[in-house]
Coordinates of N, CA and C and ligand atoms in Angstrom, one line a residue:
X1 N 95.0 70.0 157.1 CA 94.2 71.0 157.8 C 92.8 71.4 157.1
X2 N 92.0 71.5 158.2 CA 90.5 71.7 157.7 C 90.3 73.3 157.5
X3 N 90.3 73.6 156.3 CA 90.3 75.2 155.9 C 89.2 75.6 156.2
X4 N 88.1 75.2 156.1 CA 86.8 75.7 156.1 C 86.4 76.6 157.2
X5 N 86.9 76.1 158.4 CA 86.5 77.0 159.6 C 87.7 78.5 159.6
X6 N 88.4 78.3 159.0 CA 89.4 79.8 158.6 C 88.8 80.6 157.7
X7 N 87.7 80.2 157.1 CA 87.2 81.4 156.2 C 86.0 81.7 156.7
X8 N 86.0 83.2 156.7 CA 84.9 83.8 157.5 C 83.8 84.2 156.5
X9 N 82.8 84.0 156.7 CA 81.3 84.2 156.2 C 80.8 85.6 156.6
X10 N 80.5 86.3 155.6 CA 80.0 87.7 155.9 C 78.9 87.8 155.1
X11 N 77.7 87.9 155.9 CA 76.5 87.6 155.1 C 76.1 89.3 154.6
X12 N 75.3 89.4 153.6 CA 74.8 90.5 152.9 C 76.2 91.4 152.5
X13 N 77.1 90.9 152.0 CA 78.5 91.9 151.5 C 78.6 91.2 150.3
X14 N 79.0 92.2 149.2 CA 78.6 93.6 149.3 C 77.3 94.0 149.0
X15 N 76.4 93.0 148.7 CA 75.0 93.5 148.8 C 74.2 92.3 149.4
X16 N 72.7 92.8 149.8 CA 71.9 91.8 150.6 C 71.8 90.3 149.6
X17 N 71.9 89.3 150.5 CA 71.6 88.1 149.8 C 72.9 87.3 149.5
X18 N 74.1 88.0 149.5 CA 75.3 87.5 149.3 C 76.2 86.7 150.5
X19 N 76.4 85.7 150.4 CA 77.3 85.1 151.6 C 78.8 85.2 151.3
X20 N 79.5 86.4 151.5 CA 80.7 86.6 151.0 C 81.6 85.7 152.0
X21 N 82.6 85.1 151.1 CA 83.7 84.0 151.8 C 84.9 84.8 151.9
X22 N 85.4 85.2 153.2 CA 86.3 86.3 153.2 C 87.5 85.4 153.6
X23 N 88.5 85.4 152.7 CA 89.7 84.7 153.0 C 90.8 85.5 153.6
X24 N 90.7 86.7 154.1 CA 91.6 87.4 154.7 C 91.6 86.7 156.1
X25 N 91.0 85.9 156.6 CA 91.0 85.2 157.9 C 91.8 83.9 157.8
X26 N 92.1 83.3 156.6 CA 92.9 82.3 156.3 C 94.2 82.7 156.2
X27 N 94.3 84.1 155.3 CA 95.5 84.4 155.1 C 96.4 84.9 156.6
X28 N 95.6 85.2 157.5 CA 96.2 85.3 158.9 C 96.8 84.2 159.5
X29 N 96.3 83.1 158.9 CA 97.0 81.9 159.6 C 98.1 81.4 158.9
X30 N 99.2 81.6 159.1 CA 100.5 81.3 158.6 C 100.6 79.8 158.3
X31 N 100.5 79.0 158.8 CA 100.6 77.7 158.7 C 99.6 77.1 157.6
X32 N 98.6 77.7 157.6 CA 97.4 77.3 156.5 C 97.8 77.7 155.2
X33 N 98.1 79.1 155.3 CA 98.5 79.6 154.0 C 99.8 78.8 153.3
X34 N 100.6 78.5 154.1 CA 101.9 77.9 153.9 C 101.4 76.4 153.3
X35 N 100.4 75.7 154.0 CA 100.2 74.4 153.7 C 99.6 74.5 152.1
X36 N 98.6 75.4 152.0 CA 98.0 75.8 150.7 C 99.0 75.9 149.4
X37 N 99.9 76.8 149.7 CA 100.9 76.8 148.9 C 101.8 75.8 148.5
X38 N 102.3 75.2 149.7 CA 103.1 73.8 149.7 C 102.5 72.8 148.9
X39 N 100.9 72.6 149.0 CA 100.2 71.6 148.4 C 100.3 71.8 147.0
X40 N 100.1 72.9 146.4 CA 100.0 73.2 145.1 C 101.4 73.1 144.4
X41 N 102.3 73.5 145.2 CA 103.7 73.5 144.7 C 103.9 72.1 144.4
X42 N 103.7 71.1 145.2 CA 103.8 69.6 145.0 C 102.9 69.2 144.1
X43 N 102.0 69.7 143.9 CA 100.9 69.0 142.9 C 101.5 69.7 141.1
X44 N 102.2 70.8 141.4 CA 102.3 71.3 140.0 C 103.9 71.3 139.4
X45 N 104.9 70.8 140.5 CA 106.2 70.7 140.4 C 106.5 69.8 139.1
X46 N 105.5 68.8 139.1 CA 106.0 67.8 137.9 C 105.0 67.9 136.7
X47 N 104.4 69.0 136.5 CA 103.4 69.0 135.3 C 104.1 70.0 134.2
X48 N 105.2 70.1 134.3 CA 105.9 71.2 133.2 C 105.3 72.4 133.0
X49 N 104.9 73.1 134.3 CA 104.5 74.2 134.1 C 105.4 75.3 133.8
X50 N 105.2 76.5 132.8 CA 106.0 77.5 132.5 C 105.7 78.7 133.4
X51 N 104.2 79.1 133.6 CA 104.2 80.1 134.4 C 102.7 80.1 135.0
X52 N 102.5 80.8 136.0 CA 101.5 81.0 136.9 C 100.5 82.2 136.5
X53 N 99.3 82.1 136.2 CA 98.5 83.3 135.8 C 97.4 83.6 137.0
X54 N 97.4 84.8 137.6 CA 96.4 85.1 138.7 C 95.5 86.6 138.3
X55 N 94.5 86.5 138.9 CA 93.5 87.8 138.4 C 93.6 88.8 139.7
X56 N 93.7 89.9 139.5 CA 93.5 91.1 140.4 C 92.2 90.9 141.6
X57 N 92.2 90.8 142.8 CA 93.5 91.2 143.4 C 93.8 89.9 144.2
X58 N 92.8 88.9 144.5 CA 93.2 87.8 145.5 C 93.9 87.0 144.8
X59 N 93.6 86.8 143.5 CA 94.5 85.6 142.6 C 96.1 86.2 142.5
X60 N 96.3 87.4 143.0 CA 97.7 87.7 143.3 C 98.3 87.1 144.5
X61 N 97.5 87.1 145.7 CA 98.0 86.8 146.7 C 98.3 85.2 146.8
X62 N 97.5 84.4 146.3 CA 97.8 83.0 146.2 C 98.7 82.7 145.0
X63 N 98.3 83.2 143.7 CA 99.1 82.9 142.6 C 100.5 83.4 142.6
X64 N 100.8 84.6 143.5 CA 102.1 85.1 143.4 C 103.0 84.3 144.3
X65 N 102.5 83.7 145.4 CA 102.8 82.9 146.4 C 103.4 81.6 145.8
X66 N 102.6 81.1 144.9 CA 102.6 79.7 144.2 C 103.8 79.8 143.0
X67 N 103.8 81.1 142.4 CA 104.9 81.1 141.4 C 106.2 81.3 142.1
X68 N 106.4 81.8 143.3 CA 107.6 82.0 144.2 C 108.0 80.8 144.2
X69 N 107.0 80.0 145.0 CA 107.3 78.3 145.7 C 108.0 77.5 144.5
X70 N 107.4 77.7 143.2 CA 107.7 76.9 142.2 C 109.0 77.4 141.3
X71 N 109.2 78.8 141.7 CA 110.4 79.5 141.0 C 109.9 79.7 139.5
X72 N 108.9 80.1 139.5 CA 108.0 80.2 138.0 C 107.9 81.7 137.9
X73 N 107.5 82.2 136.7 CA 107.2 83.6 136.3 C 105.6 83.7 136.7
X74 N 105.3 84.9 137.3 CA 103.8 85.1 137.5 C 103.5 86.2 136.8
X75 N 102.2 85.9 136.1 CA 101.6 86.6 134.9 C 100.3 87.5 135.9
X76 N 100.4 88.9 135.7 CA 99.1 89.4 136.4 C 97.9 89.7 135.4
X77 N 96.9 89.3 135.7 CA 95.5 89.9 134.8 C 95.1 90.9 135.8
X78 N 94.9 91.9 135.0 CA 94.4 93.5 135.9 C 93.2 93.9 135.3
X79 N 92.6 94.8 136.2 CA 91.4 95.6 135.8 C 91.9 96.6 134.9
X80 N 90.9 97.0 134.0 CA 91.3 98.1 132.9 C 92.1 99.3 133.2
X81 N 93.3 99.5 132.5 CA 94.0 100.8 132.7 C 95.1 100.5 133.6
X82 N 95.3 99.5 134.1 CA 96.3 99.3 135.4 C 97.6 99.1 134.6
X83 N 97.7 98.0 133.4 CA 98.7 97.6 132.9 C 99.3 98.6 132.0
X84 N 100.7 98.8 132.3 CA 101.2 100.0 131.6 C 101.5 100.0 129.9
X85 N 102.0 98.7 129.5 CA 102.2 98.3 128.1 C 101.1 98.0 127.3
X86 N 101.2 97.4 126.1 CA 100.4 97.1 125.3 C 99.4 95.7 125.7
X87 N 98.3 95.8 125.7 CA 97.4 94.9 126.5 C 96.2 94.2 125.2
X88 N 95.8 93.0 125.8 CA 94.6 92.6 125.4 C 93.4 92.6 126.1
X89 N 92.1 92.8 126.0 CA 91.3 93.1 127.1 C 89.9 91.8 126.6
X90 N 89.3 91.7 127.8 CA 88.2 90.8 127.6 C 87.3 91.1 128.5
X91 N 86.0 91.4 127.9 CA 85.0 91.8 128.6 C 84.2 90.5 129.2
X92 N 83.3 90.8 130.3 CA 82.7 89.6 130.8 C 81.5 90.1 131.6
X93 N 80.3 89.3 131.8 CA 79.1 89.7 132.3 C 79.2 89.4 133.8
X94 N 78.7 90.4 134.4 CA 78.6 90.3 136.1 C 76.9 90.1 136.3
X95 N 76.7 90.0 137.4 CA 75.3 90.0 137.8 C 74.4 91.2 137.3
X96 N 75.1 92.2 137.6 CA 74.5 93.7 137.0 C 75.7 94.3 136.1
X97 N 75.4 94.5 134.7 CA 76.4 95.0 133.8 C 77.4 94.1 133.4
X98 N 78.7 94.7 133.0 CA 79.8 94.0 132.6 C 81.1 94.7 133.2
X99 N 82.1 93.7 133.1 CA 83.6 94.3 133.5 C 84.6 93.6 132.5
X100 N 85.5 94.3 132.9 CA 86.8 93.9 131.8 C 87.9 93.5 132.5
X101 N 89.0 92.6 131.9 CA 90.1 92.3 132.5 C 91.0 92.3 131.3
X102 N 92.4 92.7 131.5 CA 93.5 92.9 130.7 C 94.7 92.2 131.1
X103 N 95.4 91.7 130.1 CA 96.7 91.1 130.1 C 97.7 91.8 129.1
X104 N 99.1 91.8 129.6 CA 100.1 92.4 128.6 C 100.0 91.3 127.3
X105 N 100.1 91.9 126.2 CA 100.3 91.2 125.1 C 101.3 90.3 124.8
X106 N 102.6 90.6 125.6 CA 103.7 89.9 125.7 C 104.0 89.0 127.0
X107 N 103.0 88.9 127.7 CA 102.8 88.3 128.9 C 103.5 86.7 128.8
X108 N 102.9 86.1 127.6 CA 102.9 84.5 127.6 C 103.5 84.6 125.9
X109 N 104.2 83.4 125.9 CA 104.4 83.0 124.5 C 103.8 81.7 124.0
X110 N 103.1 81.5 122.6 CA 102.4 80.7 122.4 C 103.0 79.3 122.8
X111 N 102.2 78.5 123.0 CA 102.6 77.0 123.6 C 103.0 77.3 125.1
X112 N 103.2 78.2 125.7 CA 103.6 78.0 127.1 C 102.6 77.2 128.1
X113 N 102.9 76.5 128.8 CA 101.8 75.7 129.7 C 101.7 76.5 131.1
X114 N 100.4 76.9 131.2 CA 100.1 77.9 132.4 C 99.1 77.0 133.6
X115 N 99.2 77.5 134.6 CA 98.1 77.3 135.7 C 97.6 78.5 136.3
X116 N 96.3 78.6 136.1 CA 95.6 79.7 136.4 C 95.2 79.7 138.0
X117 N 95.1 80.8 138.9 CA 94.8 80.5 140.1 C 94.0 82.0 140.6
X118 N 93.0 81.4 141.4 CA 92.1 82.5 142.1 C 91.8 81.9 143.5
X119 N 91.2 83.0 144.1 CA 90.7 82.6 145.4 C 89.5 81.6 145.6
X120 N 88.5 81.9 144.6 CA 87.4 81.4 144.7 C 86.5 81.4 143.2
X121 N 85.7 80.3 143.4 CA 85.0 80.1 142.0 C 83.7 80.2 142.4
X122 N 82.9 81.2 141.9 CA 81.4 81.4 142.1 C 81.0 81.1 140.8
X123 N 80.3 81.8 139.9 CA 79.6 81.8 138.8 C 80.6 81.2 137.6
X124 N 82.0 81.8 137.7 CA 83.1 81.3 136.8 C 83.3 82.4 135.8
X125 N 82.5 83.6 135.9 CA 82.5 84.7 134.8 C 83.8 85.1 134.9
X126 N 84.6 85.3 135.9 CA 86.0 86.1 136.0 C 86.7 85.2 135.3
X127 N 87.1 84.0 135.7 CA 87.9 83.0 135.3 C 87.7 82.6 133.8
X128 N 86.5 82.7 133.4 CA 86.0 82.4 132.1 C 87.0 83.7 131.2
X129 N 87.0 84.9 131.5 CA 87.7 86.0 130.9 C 89.0 85.7 131.1
X130 N 89.6 85.2 132.0 CA 91.0 85.0 132.2 C 91.3 83.8 131.2
X131 N 90.6 82.8 131.0 CA 90.7 81.8 129.9 C 91.0 82.2 128.6
X132 N 89.7 83.1 128.4 CA 90.0 83.7 127.0 C 91.3 84.6 126.7
X133 N 91.6 85.3 127.8 CA 93.0 86.1 127.5 C 94.1 85.2 127.3
X134 N 94.1 84.1 128.1 CA 95.2 83.3 128.0 C 95.1 82.6 126.5
X135 N 94.2 82.1 126.2 CA 93.8 81.4 124.8 C 94.2 82.4 123.7
X136 N 93.9 83.8 123.9 CA 94.4 84.8 122.8 C 95.9 84.8 122.5
X137 N 96.5 84.3 123.6 CA 98.0 84.5 123.4 C 98.6 83.1 123.1
X138 N 97.6 82.2 122.9 CA 97.9 80.9 122.3 C 98.8 80.0 123.3
X139 N 98.6 80.2 124.8 CA 98.9 79.5 125.7 C 98.3 78.4 125.9
X140 N 99.0 77.5 126.6 CA 98.0 76.1 127.0 C 97.7 76.2 128.7
X141 N 96.5 75.8 129.0 CA 96.2 76.1 130.3 C 96.0 74.4 130.7
X142 N 97.1 74.2 131.9 CA 97.3 72.9 132.3 C 95.8 72.5 133.4
X143 N 95.8 73.6 134.3 CA 95.0 73.3 135.2 C 94.3 74.8 135.8
X144 N 93.1 74.8 136.4 CA 92.9 76.1 137.3 C 92.6 75.6 138.7
X145 N 93.3 76.3 139.5 CA 92.9 76.0 141.0 C 92.6 77.3 141.5
X146 N 91.6 76.9 142.5 CA 91.0 77.8 143.5 C 91.0 77.3 145.1
X147 N 91.0 78.1 145.8 CA 91.0 77.6 147.3 C 89.7 77.2 147.5
X148 N 88.7 78.3 147.4 CA 87.2 77.9 147.4 C 86.4 77.7 146.3
X149 N 85.2 76.7 146.4 CA 84.4 76.6 145.1 C 82.9 76.6 145.9
X150 N 82.1 77.2 145.2 CA 80.6 77.5 145.5 C 80.0 76.5 144.7
X151 N 79.8 75.2 144.8 CA 79.3 74.5 143.7 C 77.8 74.8 143.3
X152 N 77.0 75.3 144.1 CA 75.6 75.7 143.6 C 75.6 76.6 142.6
X153 N 76.7 77.4 142.3 CA 76.6 78.5 141.3 C 77.0 77.9 139.9
X154 N 77.7 76.4 140.0 CA 77.9 75.6 138.7 C 79.2 76.5 138.0
X155 N 79.9 77.2 138.5 CA 81.0 77.9 137.9 C 81.8 76.9 137.0
X156 N 82.0 75.7 137.4 CA 83.0 74.8 136.6 C 82.3 74.7 134.9
X157 N 81.0 74.6 135.0 CA 80.4 74.5 133.6 C 80.9 75.7 132.7
X158 N 81.4 76.8 133.2 CA 81.8 78.0 132.2 C 83.4 77.9 132.0
X159 N 83.9 76.8 132.5 CA 85.3 76.9 132.3 C 85.8 75.8 131.4
X160 N 85.1 75.6 130.3 CA 85.5 75.1 129.2 C 86.1 73.5 129.3
X161 N 85.6 72.8 130.1 CA 86.1 71.5 130.4 C 87.8 71.4 130.7
X162 N 88.3 72.6 131.1 CA 89.6 72.4 131.7 C 89.8 72.1 133.0
X163 N 90.7 71.2 133.5 CA 90.5 70.3 134.7 C 90.7 71.6 135.7
X164 N 89.8 71.3 136.9 CA 89.8 72.3 138.1 C 90.1 71.6 139.3
X165 N 90.7 72.2 140.0 CA 91.1 71.7 141.2 C 90.8 72.8 142.6
X166 N 89.8 72.3 143.4 CA 89.6 73.2 144.5 C 89.9 72.5 145.8
X167 N 89.7 73.4 146.8 CA 90.3 72.8 148.2 C 89.2 72.8 149.2
X168 N 88.2 73.5 149.1 CA 87.1 73.7 150.2 C 85.8 74.2 149.3
X169 N 84.7 73.5 149.7 CA 83.7 73.8 149.2 C 82.5 74.3 150.1
X170 N 81.9 75.4 149.6 CA 80.8 75.7 150.4 C 79.4 75.6 149.6
X171 N 78.3 74.9 150.1 CA 77.2 74.8 149.5 C 76.0 75.8 149.5
X172 N 76.7 77.0 149.3 CA 75.8 78.2 149.5 C 76.0 79.2 148.3
X173 N 75.0 79.9 147.8 CA 75.0 80.5 146.5 C 75.5 82.0 146.9
Ligands
LIG1 P1 82.8 84.6 139.7 O1 83.1 85.4 138.5 O2 81.3 84.7 139.9 O3 83.2 83.1 139.6 O4 83.3 85.2 141.0 C1 84.7 85.2 141.2 C2 85.3 86.4 141.8 O5 84.5 87.1 142.5 C3 86.5 85.8 142.6 O6 87.6 86.5 142.2 C4 85.9 86.1 144.2 O7 87.1 86.5 144.8 C5 84.9 87.0 144.1 N1 83.5 86.3 144.4 C6 82.4 86.0 144.1 N2 81.6 85.6 145.0 C7 82.0 85.6 146.2 C8 81.8 85.3 147.5 N3 80.3 84.7 147.6 N4 82.7 85.5 148.4 C9 83.9 86.0 148.3 N5 84.3 86.4 147.1 C10 83.4 86.0 145.9

């Protein structure tokens, strides 16, 4: 299925100059959502994966569904102050200022093999923070999967040479 027409472009959101790729229109298409999850399920079923990791909030939608499809644990990476037990934190740069993501200290065991999931790869800053958190727990990252990639923003260059799998590209910034 051609996924690109199912993703809505919203110009100037959340601020002028940004072409926001809205995946809610894709989520409204049940067969498309199912095709994405089943495609990833088939891809990762044979890679000895122990857990799926997704970042708040859209990484939960795709990563949670994939974990269910594979019958694997799902590990949430969240914004600060949301996870209730002991956490590790990782700050990262945004276009203006910094942000932080957290993971539970006991979310993964050393040596566990994980796949990282998010909806969209832009500059890569968000996913780089997730990589750093997972590596602090000494887990091994098998691959990183996104639905959408914006190649002009060169996000792959920040992902430490880890294999990256994407489904749709838009040549916009
Ligand atoms: P980045 O850290 O720059 O790779 O940005 C990735 C995160 O921000 C993802 O979780 C996306 O959901 C969101 N994001 C960044 N840019 C866009 C965009 N143009 N359209 C939709 N979401 C975006």
